[in-house]
Amino acid sequence: MDWADLIGRVASDGDREAFKRLFEHFAPRIKGLMLKAGCSPDEAEEIAQNTMIAVWRKAHQFDPGTAGAPAWIFTIARNLRIDSFRRRARADRLQAGSELPDEPDQAEAVDVLISRGQDAARISSAIKQLSAEQSMVVRMSFIEERAHPEIASALGIPLGTVKSRIRLAMNRLRDILDEDA
């Protein structure tokens, strides 16, 4: 079966029969892989469904010259599993943070609080010195804690571009903060 051809037909014509073949072949395999990776049956089913929805929506982004169709599809599934894990971990942190402790925390030393404030101001100032594109991906990744594929989708740019911008921004931030030190 020429999976790349089927993806191409989905991309160019919205070919439902081609998508049906892709779905029937890959959805059960994705679900099985997710179950082996430790997902619950419901999570595995949801990831398989969301992966195939992404294949339908992003078929035009598939480049058979860079990756095979199965690798592309399973990469989408892996990224969705990672995103799901991150969302669950974030929700767990928020839930744990919303519970009131039995005893109040000891007040932090004033010098620690002042130091944190100064660090935050330095970082904020350094981020303002980045290009608009780099500043946006840094904020979305580190402040909003969004996954790289989610950032790429939100900005309408390739995932590789998101990663490159973050890497370049982090190098630039390091240089800026080292100059200020």
GROMACS .gro file of C-alpha atoms in nm, residues 7 40 64 96 133:
model
    5
    7ILE     CA    1  -0.212   1.107   0.223
   40SER     CA    2  -0.554   0.381   2.961
   64PRO     CA    3   0.726   1.224   0.152
   96ALA     CA    4  -0.218   2.006   4.432
  133GLU     CA    5   0.901   3.608   1.657
   0.00000   0.00000   0.00000
